[in-house]
Short mmCIF file of C-alpha atoms in Angstrom, two decimals:
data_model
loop_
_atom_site.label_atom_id
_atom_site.label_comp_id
_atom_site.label_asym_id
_atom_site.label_seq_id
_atom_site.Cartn_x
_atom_site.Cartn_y
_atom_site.Cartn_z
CA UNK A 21 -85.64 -54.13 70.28
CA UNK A 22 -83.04 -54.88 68.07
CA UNK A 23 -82.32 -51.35 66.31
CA UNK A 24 -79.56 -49.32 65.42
CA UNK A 25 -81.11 -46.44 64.60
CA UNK A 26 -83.99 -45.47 66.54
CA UNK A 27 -86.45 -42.81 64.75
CA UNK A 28 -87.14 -39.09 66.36
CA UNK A 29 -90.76 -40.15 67.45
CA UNK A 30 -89.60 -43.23 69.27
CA UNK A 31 -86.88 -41.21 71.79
CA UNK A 32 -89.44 -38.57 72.31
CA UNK A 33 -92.37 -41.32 72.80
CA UNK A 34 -89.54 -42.80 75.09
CA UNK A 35 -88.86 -40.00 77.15
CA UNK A 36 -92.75 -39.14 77.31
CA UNK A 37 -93.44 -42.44 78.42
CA UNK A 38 -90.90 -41.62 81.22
CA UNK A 39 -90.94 -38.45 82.40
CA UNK A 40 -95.42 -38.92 82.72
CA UNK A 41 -95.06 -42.76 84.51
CA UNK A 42 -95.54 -42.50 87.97
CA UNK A 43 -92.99 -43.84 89.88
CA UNK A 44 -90.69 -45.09 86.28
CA UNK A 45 -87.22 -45.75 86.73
CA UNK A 46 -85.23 -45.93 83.91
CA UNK A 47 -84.01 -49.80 83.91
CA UNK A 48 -88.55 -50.55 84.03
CA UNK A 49 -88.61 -48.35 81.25
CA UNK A 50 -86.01 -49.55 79.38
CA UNK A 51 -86.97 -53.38 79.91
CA UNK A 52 -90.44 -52.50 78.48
CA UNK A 53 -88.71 -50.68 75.20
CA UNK A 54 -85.58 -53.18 75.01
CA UNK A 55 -83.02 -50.78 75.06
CA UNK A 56 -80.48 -49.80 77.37
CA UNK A 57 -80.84 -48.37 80.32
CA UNK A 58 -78.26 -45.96 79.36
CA UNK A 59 -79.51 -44.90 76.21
CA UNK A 60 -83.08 -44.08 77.53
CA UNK A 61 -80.98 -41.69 80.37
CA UNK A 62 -79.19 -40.22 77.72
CA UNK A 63 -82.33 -39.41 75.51
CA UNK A 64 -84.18 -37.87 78.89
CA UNK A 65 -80.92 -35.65 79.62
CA UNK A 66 -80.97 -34.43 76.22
CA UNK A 67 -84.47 -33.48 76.12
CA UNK A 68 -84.19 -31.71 79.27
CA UNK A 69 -81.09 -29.72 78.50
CA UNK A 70 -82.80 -28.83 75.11
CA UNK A 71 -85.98 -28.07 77.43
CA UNK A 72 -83.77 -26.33 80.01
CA UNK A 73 -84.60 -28.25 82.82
CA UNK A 74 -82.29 -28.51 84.97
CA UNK A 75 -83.80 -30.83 87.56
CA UNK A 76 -86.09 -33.82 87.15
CA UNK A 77 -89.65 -33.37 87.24
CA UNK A 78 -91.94 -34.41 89.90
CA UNK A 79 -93.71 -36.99 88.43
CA UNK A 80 -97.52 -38.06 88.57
CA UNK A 81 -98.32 -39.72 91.73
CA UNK A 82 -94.43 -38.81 93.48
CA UNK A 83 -95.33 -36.69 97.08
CA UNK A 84 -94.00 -33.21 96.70
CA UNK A 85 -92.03 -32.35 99.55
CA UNK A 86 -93.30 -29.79 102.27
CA UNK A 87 -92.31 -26.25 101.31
CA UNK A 88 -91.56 -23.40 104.02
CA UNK A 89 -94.74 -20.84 104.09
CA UNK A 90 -93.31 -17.66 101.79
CA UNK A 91 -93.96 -14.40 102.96
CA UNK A 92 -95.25 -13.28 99.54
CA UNK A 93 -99.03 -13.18 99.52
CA UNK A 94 -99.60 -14.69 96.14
CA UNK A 95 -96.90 -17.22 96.41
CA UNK A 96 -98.51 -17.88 99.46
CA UNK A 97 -102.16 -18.79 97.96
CA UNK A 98 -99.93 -21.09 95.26
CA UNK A 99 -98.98 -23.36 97.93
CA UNK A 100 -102.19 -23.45 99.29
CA UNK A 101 -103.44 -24.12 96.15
CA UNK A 102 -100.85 -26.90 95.72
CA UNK A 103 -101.93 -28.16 99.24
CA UNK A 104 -105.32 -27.95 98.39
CA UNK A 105 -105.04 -30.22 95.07
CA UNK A 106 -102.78 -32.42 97.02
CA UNK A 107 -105.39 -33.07 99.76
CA UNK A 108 -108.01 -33.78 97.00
CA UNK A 109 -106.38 -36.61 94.86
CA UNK A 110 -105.47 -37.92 98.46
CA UNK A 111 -109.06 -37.96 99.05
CA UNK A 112 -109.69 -39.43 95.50
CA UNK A 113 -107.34 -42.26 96.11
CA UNK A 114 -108.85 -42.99 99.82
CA UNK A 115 -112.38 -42.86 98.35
CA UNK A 116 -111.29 -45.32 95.72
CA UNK A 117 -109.24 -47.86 98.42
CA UNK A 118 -112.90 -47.65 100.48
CA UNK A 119 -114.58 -48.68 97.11
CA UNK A 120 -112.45 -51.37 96.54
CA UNK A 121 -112.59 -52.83 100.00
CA UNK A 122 -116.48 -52.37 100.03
CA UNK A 123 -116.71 -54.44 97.21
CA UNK A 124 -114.15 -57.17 98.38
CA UNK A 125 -116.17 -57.36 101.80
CA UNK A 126 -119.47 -57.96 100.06
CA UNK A 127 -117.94 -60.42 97.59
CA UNK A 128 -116.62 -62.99 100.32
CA UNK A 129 -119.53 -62.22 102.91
CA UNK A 130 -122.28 -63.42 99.82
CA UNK A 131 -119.43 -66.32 99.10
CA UNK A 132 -119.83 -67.31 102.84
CA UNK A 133 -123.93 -66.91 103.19
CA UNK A 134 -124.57 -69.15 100.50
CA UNK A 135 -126.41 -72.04 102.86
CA UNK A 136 -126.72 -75.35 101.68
CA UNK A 137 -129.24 -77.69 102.86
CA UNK A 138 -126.84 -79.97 104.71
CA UNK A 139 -125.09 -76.55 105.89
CA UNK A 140 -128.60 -75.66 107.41
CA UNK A 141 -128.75 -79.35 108.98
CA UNK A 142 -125.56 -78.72 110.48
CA UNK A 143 -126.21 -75.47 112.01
CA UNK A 144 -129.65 -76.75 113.67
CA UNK A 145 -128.76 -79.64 114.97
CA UNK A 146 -127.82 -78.99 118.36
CA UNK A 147 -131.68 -77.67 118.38
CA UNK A 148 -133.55 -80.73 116.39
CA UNK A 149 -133.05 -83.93 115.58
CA UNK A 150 -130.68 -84.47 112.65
CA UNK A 151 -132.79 -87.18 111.17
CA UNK A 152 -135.67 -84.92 111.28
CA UNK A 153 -134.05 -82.15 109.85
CA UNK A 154 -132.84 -84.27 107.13
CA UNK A 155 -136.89 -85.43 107.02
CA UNK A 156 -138.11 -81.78 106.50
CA UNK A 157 -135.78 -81.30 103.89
CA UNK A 158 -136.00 -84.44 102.06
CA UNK A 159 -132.10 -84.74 102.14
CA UNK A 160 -130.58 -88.38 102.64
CA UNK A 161 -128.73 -88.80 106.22
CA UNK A 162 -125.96 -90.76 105.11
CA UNK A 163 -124.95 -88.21 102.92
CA UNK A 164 -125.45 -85.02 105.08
CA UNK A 165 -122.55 -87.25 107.26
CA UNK A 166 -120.98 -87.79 104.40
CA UNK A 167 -120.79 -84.19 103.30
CA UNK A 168 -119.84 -83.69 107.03
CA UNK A 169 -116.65 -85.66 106.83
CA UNK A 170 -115.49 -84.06 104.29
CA UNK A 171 -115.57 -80.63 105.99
CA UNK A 172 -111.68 -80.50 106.41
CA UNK A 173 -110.79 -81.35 102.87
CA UNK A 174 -113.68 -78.43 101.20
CA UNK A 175 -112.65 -76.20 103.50
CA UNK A 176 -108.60 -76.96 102.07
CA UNK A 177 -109.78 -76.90 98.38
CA UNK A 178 -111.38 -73.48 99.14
CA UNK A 179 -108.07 -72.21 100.75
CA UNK A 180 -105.76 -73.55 97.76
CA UNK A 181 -108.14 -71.83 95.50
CA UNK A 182 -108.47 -68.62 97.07
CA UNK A 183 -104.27 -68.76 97.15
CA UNK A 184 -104.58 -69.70 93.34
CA UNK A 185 -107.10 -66.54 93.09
CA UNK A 186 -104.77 -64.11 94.83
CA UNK A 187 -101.80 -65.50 92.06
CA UNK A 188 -103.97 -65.12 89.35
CA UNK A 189 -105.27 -61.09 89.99
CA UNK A 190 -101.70 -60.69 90.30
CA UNK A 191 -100.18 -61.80 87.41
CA UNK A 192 -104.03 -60.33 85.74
CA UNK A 193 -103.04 -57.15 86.85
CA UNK A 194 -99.43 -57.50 85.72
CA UNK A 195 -101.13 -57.66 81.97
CA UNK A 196 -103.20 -54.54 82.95
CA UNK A 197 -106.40 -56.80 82.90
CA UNK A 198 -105.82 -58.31 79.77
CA UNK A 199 -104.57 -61.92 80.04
CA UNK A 200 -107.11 -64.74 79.16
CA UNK A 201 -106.86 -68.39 81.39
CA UNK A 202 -104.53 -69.62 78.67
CA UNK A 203 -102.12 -66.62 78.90
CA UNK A 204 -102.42 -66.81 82.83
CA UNK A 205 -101.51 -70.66 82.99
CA UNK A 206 -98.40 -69.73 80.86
CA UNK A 207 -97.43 -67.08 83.24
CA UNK A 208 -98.12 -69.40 86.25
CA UNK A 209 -96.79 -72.69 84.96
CA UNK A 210 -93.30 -70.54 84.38
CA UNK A 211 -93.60 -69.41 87.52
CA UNK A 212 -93.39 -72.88 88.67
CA UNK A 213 -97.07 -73.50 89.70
CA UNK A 214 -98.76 -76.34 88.39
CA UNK A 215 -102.44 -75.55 87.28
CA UNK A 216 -104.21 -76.17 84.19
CA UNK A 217 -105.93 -73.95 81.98
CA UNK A 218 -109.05 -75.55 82.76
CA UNK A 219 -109.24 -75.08 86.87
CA UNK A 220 -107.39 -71.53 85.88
CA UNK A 221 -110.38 -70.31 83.61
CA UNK A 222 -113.19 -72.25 86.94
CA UNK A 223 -111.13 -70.03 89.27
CA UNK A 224 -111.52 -66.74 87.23
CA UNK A 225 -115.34 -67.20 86.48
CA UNK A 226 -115.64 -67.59 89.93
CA UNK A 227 -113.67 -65.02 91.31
CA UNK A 228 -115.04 -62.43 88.28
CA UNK A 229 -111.60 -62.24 86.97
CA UNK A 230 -112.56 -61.13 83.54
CA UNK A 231 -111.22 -59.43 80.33
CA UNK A 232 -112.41 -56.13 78.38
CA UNK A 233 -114.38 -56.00 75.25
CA UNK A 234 -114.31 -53.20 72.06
CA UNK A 235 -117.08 -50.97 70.97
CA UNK A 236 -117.38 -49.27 68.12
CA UNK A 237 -115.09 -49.03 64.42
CA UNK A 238 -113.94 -46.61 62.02
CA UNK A 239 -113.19 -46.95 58.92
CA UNK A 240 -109.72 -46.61 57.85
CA UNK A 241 -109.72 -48.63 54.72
CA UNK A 242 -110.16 -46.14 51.86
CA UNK A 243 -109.48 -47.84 48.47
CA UNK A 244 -107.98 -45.54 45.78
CA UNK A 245 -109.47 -46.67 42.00
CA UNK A 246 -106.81 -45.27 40.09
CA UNK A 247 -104.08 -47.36 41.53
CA UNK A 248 -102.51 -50.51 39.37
CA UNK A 249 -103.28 -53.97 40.74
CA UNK A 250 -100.90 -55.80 43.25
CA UNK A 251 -101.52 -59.32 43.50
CA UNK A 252 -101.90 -61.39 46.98
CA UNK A 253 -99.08 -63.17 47.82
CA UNK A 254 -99.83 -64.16 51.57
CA UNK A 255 -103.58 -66.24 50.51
CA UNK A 256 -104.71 -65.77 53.55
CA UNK A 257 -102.05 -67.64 55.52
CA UNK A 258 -99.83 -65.51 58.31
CA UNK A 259 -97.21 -67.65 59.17
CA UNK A 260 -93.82 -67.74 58.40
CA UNK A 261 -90.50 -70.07 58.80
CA UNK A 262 -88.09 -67.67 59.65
CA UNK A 263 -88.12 -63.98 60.91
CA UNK A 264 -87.76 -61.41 58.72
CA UNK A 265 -89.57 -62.83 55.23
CA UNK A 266 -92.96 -62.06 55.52
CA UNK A 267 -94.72 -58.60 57.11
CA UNK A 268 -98.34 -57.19 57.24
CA UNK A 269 -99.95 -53.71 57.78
CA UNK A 270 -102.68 -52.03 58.68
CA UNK A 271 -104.27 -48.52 59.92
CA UNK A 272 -105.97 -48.13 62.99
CA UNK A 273 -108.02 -45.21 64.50
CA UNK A 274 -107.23 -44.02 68.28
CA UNK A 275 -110.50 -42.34 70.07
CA UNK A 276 -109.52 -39.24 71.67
CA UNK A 277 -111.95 -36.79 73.72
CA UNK A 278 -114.41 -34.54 71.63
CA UNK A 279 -115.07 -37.19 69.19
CA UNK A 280 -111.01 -36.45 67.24
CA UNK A 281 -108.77 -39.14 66.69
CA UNK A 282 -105.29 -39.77 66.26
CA UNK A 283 -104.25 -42.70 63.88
CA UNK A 284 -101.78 -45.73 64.03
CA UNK A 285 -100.24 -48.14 61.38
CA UNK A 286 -97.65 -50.99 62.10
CA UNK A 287 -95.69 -53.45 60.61
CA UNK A 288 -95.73 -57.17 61.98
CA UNK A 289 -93.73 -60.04 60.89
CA UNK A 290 -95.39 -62.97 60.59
CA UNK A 291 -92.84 -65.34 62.57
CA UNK A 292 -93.17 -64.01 65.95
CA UNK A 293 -96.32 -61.19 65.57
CA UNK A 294 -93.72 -58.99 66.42
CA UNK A 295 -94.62 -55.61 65.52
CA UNK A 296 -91.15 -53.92 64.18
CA UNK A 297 -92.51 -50.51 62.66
CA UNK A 298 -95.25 -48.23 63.35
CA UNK A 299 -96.21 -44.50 63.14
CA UNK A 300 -99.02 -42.60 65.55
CA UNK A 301 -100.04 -38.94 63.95
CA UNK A 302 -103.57 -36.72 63.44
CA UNK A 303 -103.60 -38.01 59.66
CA UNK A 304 -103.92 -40.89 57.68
CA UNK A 305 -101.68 -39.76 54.68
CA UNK A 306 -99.16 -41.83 53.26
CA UNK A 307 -96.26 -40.62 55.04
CA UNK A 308 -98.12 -42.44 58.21
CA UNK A 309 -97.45 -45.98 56.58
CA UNK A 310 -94.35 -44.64 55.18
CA UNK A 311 -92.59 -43.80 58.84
CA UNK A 312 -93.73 -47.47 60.33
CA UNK A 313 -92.07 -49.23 57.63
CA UNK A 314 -88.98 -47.03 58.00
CA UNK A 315 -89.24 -48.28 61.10
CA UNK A 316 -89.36 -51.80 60.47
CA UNK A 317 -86.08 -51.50 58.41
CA UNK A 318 -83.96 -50.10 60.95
CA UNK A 319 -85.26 -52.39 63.38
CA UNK A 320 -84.66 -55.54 61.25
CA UNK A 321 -81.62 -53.99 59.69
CA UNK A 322 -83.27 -53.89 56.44
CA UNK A 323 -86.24 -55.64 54.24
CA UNK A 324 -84.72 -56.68 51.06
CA UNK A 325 -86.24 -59.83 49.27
CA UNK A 326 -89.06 -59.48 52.33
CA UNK A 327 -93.14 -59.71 51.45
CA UNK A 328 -95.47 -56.93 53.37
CA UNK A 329 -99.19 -57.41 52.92
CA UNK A 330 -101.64 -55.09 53.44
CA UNK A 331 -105.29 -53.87 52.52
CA UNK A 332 -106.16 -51.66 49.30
CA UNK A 333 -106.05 -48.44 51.32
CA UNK A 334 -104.65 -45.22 49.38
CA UNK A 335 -102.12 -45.02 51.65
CA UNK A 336 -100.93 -48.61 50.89
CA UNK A 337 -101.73 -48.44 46.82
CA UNK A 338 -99.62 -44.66 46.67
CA UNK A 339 -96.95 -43.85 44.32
CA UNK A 340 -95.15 -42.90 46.81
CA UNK A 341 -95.34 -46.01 49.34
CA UNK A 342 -94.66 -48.11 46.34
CA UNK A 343 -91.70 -46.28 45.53
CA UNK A 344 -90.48 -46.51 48.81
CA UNK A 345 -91.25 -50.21 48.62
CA UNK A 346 -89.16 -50.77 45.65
CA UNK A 347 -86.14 -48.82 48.15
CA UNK A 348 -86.39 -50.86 50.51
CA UNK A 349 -86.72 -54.07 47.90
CA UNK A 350 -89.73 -54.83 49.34
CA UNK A 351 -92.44 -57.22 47.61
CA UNK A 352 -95.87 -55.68 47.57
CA UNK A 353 -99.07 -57.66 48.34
CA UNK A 354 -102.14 -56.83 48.81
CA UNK A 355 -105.60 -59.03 49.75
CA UNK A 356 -108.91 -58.75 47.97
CA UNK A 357 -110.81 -55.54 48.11
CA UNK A 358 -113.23 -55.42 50.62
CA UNK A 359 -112.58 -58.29 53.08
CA UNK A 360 -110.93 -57.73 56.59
CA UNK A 361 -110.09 -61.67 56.52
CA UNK A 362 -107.38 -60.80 53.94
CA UNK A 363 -105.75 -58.71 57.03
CA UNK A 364 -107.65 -60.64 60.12
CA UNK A 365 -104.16 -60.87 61.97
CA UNK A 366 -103.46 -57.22 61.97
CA UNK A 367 -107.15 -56.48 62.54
CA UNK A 368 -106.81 -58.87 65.65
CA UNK A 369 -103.48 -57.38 66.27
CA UNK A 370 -104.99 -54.27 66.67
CA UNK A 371 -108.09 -55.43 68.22
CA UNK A 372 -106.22 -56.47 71.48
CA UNK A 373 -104.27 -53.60 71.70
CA UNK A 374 -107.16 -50.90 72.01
CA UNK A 375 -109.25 -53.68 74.46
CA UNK A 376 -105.76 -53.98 76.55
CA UNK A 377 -105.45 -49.93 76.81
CA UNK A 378 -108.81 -48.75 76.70
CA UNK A 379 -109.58 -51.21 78.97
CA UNK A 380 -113.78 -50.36 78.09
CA UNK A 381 -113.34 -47.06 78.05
CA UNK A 382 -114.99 -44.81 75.13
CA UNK A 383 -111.36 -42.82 74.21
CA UNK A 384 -107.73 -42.14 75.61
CA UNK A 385 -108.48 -38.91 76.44
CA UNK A 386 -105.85 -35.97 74.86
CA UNK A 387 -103.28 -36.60 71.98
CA UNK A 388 -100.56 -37.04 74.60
CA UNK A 389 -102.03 -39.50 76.91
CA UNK A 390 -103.02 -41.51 74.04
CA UNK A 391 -99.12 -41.41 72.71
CA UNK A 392 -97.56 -42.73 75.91
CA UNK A 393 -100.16 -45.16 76.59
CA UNK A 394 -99.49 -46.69 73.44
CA UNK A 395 -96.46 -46.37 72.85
CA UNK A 396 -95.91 -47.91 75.87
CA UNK A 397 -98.54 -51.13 75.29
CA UNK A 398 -96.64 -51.48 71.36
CA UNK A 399 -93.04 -51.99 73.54
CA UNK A 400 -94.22 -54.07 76.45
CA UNK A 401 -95.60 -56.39 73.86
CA UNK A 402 -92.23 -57.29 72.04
CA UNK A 403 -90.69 -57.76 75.37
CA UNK A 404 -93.10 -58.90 77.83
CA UNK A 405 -96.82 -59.95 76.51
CA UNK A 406 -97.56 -63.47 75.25
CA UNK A 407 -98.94 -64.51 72.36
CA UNK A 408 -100.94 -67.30 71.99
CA UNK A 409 -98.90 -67.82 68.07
CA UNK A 410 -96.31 -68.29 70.03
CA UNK A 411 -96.94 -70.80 72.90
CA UNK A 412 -97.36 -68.22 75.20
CA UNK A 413 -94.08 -66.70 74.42
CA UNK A 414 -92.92 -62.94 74.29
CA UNK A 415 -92.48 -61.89 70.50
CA UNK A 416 -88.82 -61.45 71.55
CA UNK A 417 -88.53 -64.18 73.46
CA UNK A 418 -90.26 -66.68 70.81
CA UNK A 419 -87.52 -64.99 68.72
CA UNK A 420 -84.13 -65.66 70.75
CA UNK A 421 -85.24 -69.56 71.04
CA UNK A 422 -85.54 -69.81 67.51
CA UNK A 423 -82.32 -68.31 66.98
CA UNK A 424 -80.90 -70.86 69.52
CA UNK A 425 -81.96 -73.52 68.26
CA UNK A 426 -80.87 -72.94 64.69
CA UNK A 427 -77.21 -72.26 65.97
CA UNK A 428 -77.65 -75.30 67.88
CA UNK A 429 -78.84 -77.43 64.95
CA UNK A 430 -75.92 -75.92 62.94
CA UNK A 431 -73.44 -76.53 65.05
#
């Protein structure tokens, strides 16, 4: 991510996102954020010396090393107590490996029962006569020798597409179950494989290889009467020429536990559906909108002469977003009251984000967990996920080619 500045919510979302990821270094880290590898070390030093922790700490999922039995009675039920837990979630994740493998084993054994007729023919005819087997079951047999000679060659398809299988879970579970067929033949095809998104999307129906859906919506669109009108500029149409001319916005809701929420907006530019600002907090007050297009200028270096669209929410239609605006020399637009097509691109935006991180769940859980998950899904998406605008490039990515070529072109 391109920024010089980066805001106080995205070094301690940062550091969150490391200190609480089992098993993070910093370079994974800082290849999901785009930053340096440095930079994140230095934010996670600082915290902990303004923390006053002087070692790392253990993270989620990292074995705790084996401790010397203290003569102290009540430090001694701690560790036991620390034992205990330890021996549970190692219980939990065995119980889990046992589910996973019981379902594996009855997937391929039901794959492998399925008995044709000519498969029957075949396995009965050292008993009866092929010809009347073939009678009983009113199959032709020249083709049951037919389907016979082709053993070898079914039995290679089925191997290549089991090997296809295996790449595609991977690379699925690489997106955290998100990735459609077209996404996965762009991951494989750069990978060097050659499959089309056709067989890819046979091969994941019949492995069950399949995506996440959304529930429920809240409304986060609260239109404020007394506000003057702002015309719409965009007309429905999200693209853009060049990074950097025209943005969008929108407000999401987060589920937590206990019915609360917390709340997101973002900025995206229309180019690349790179998402260059956004906020998370409790409220939905204008200072939410305000921080994620502060955001977008410092990551973009600025916004002058740049369009941002967005909805008629209050937060959007404020004195004081408007003002900010006109810092920023930012050209307001807004689309028509009342119609989420005005917005669909953030709505979509935002629709994939909570079906990639929920991943069919009902809420994130607490505040924090919902912050570091993400904040972590928002980076990984500049850097890493591909979009579909795109050509199944990276937001960044789709952004350093276009930047290529136009130096190319000019020189």
């Amino acid at each position: 991510m391109a920024m010089k500045d980066y805001s106080d919510e995205f070094k301690a979302d940062a550091v969150a996102l490391y200190e609480f990821t089992p098993g993070a270094t910093y370079k994974s880290i800082a290849a999901d954020l785009g930053i340096n590898r440095a930079t994140l070390r230095e934010w996670v030093l600082r915290d902990r010396e303004r923390r006053d922790v002087t070692a790392a700490p253990a993270k989620p999922g990292t074995q705790p090393r084996e401790t010397a039995p203290s003569a102290d009675p009540d430090e001694r039920v701690r560790q036991l107590e620390a034992r205990v837990a330890e021996l549970e979630a190692s219980e939990r994740k065995l119980a889990t490996e046992r589910d996973l493998l019981r379902k594996a084993a009855k997937y391929f054994r039901r794959d492998e029962l399925v008995i044709s007729r000519f498969q029957f023919v075949d396995d009965h005819r050292n008993t009866y006569e092929v010809k009347r087997l073939c009678q009983v079951l009113d199959v032709n047999r020249s083709s049951y020798y037919k389907w016979l000679a082709g053993a070898e060659a079914r039995a290679a398809r089925q191997r290549q597409e089991r090997i296809l299988a295996a790449e595609i879970r991977e690379v699925h579970g690489e997106s955290g179950g998100a990735y459609g067929s077209p996404r996965i033949t762009a991951e494989l095809r750069e990978k060097g494989r050659r499959v089309n998104e056709k067989r890819a999307a046979r091969i994941m129906r019949t492995f069950s290889i399949t995506g996440i859906r959304l529930r429920r919506r809240v409304r986060t669109t609260v239109p404020d009467p007394a506000t003057s009108p702002v015309p719409d500029l965009f007309q429905r149409d999200f693209t853009s020429t060049e990074p950097g001319r025209k943005y969008m916005g929108d407000i999401t809701y987060l589920p937590l536990q206990n019915g609360e929420f917390l709340y997101l907006a973002t900025v995206l530019d229309c180019f690349s559906r790179k998402v260059v600002g956004w906020s998370i907090a409790s409220h939905m007050r204008t200072s939410l909108v305000a921080d994620a297009l502060r955001m977008a200028a410092a990551t973009r270096g600025g916004l002058d002469g740049a369009v941002f669209h967005s909805d008629h929410g209050a937060q959007y239609g404020s004195r004081a977003f408007a003002g900010l605006c006109d810092q920023f020399g930012v050209i307001r637009s807004m689309g028509a009251v009342g119609t989420s097509a005005d917005n669909v691109a953030c709505e979509s935006f935002h629709a994939s984000l909570k079906r990639e991180t929920l991943q069919g769940a009902h809420d994130y859980g607490d505040a924090s967990t919902c912050r570091r998950t993400v904040f972590a899904w928002l980076a990984r998406y500049n850097t890493r996920r591909r979009h579909s605008a795109n050509g199944h490039l990276s937001p960044d990515e789709y952004e350093r080619r276009h930047h290529t070529a136009k130096i190319t072109l000019a020189a």
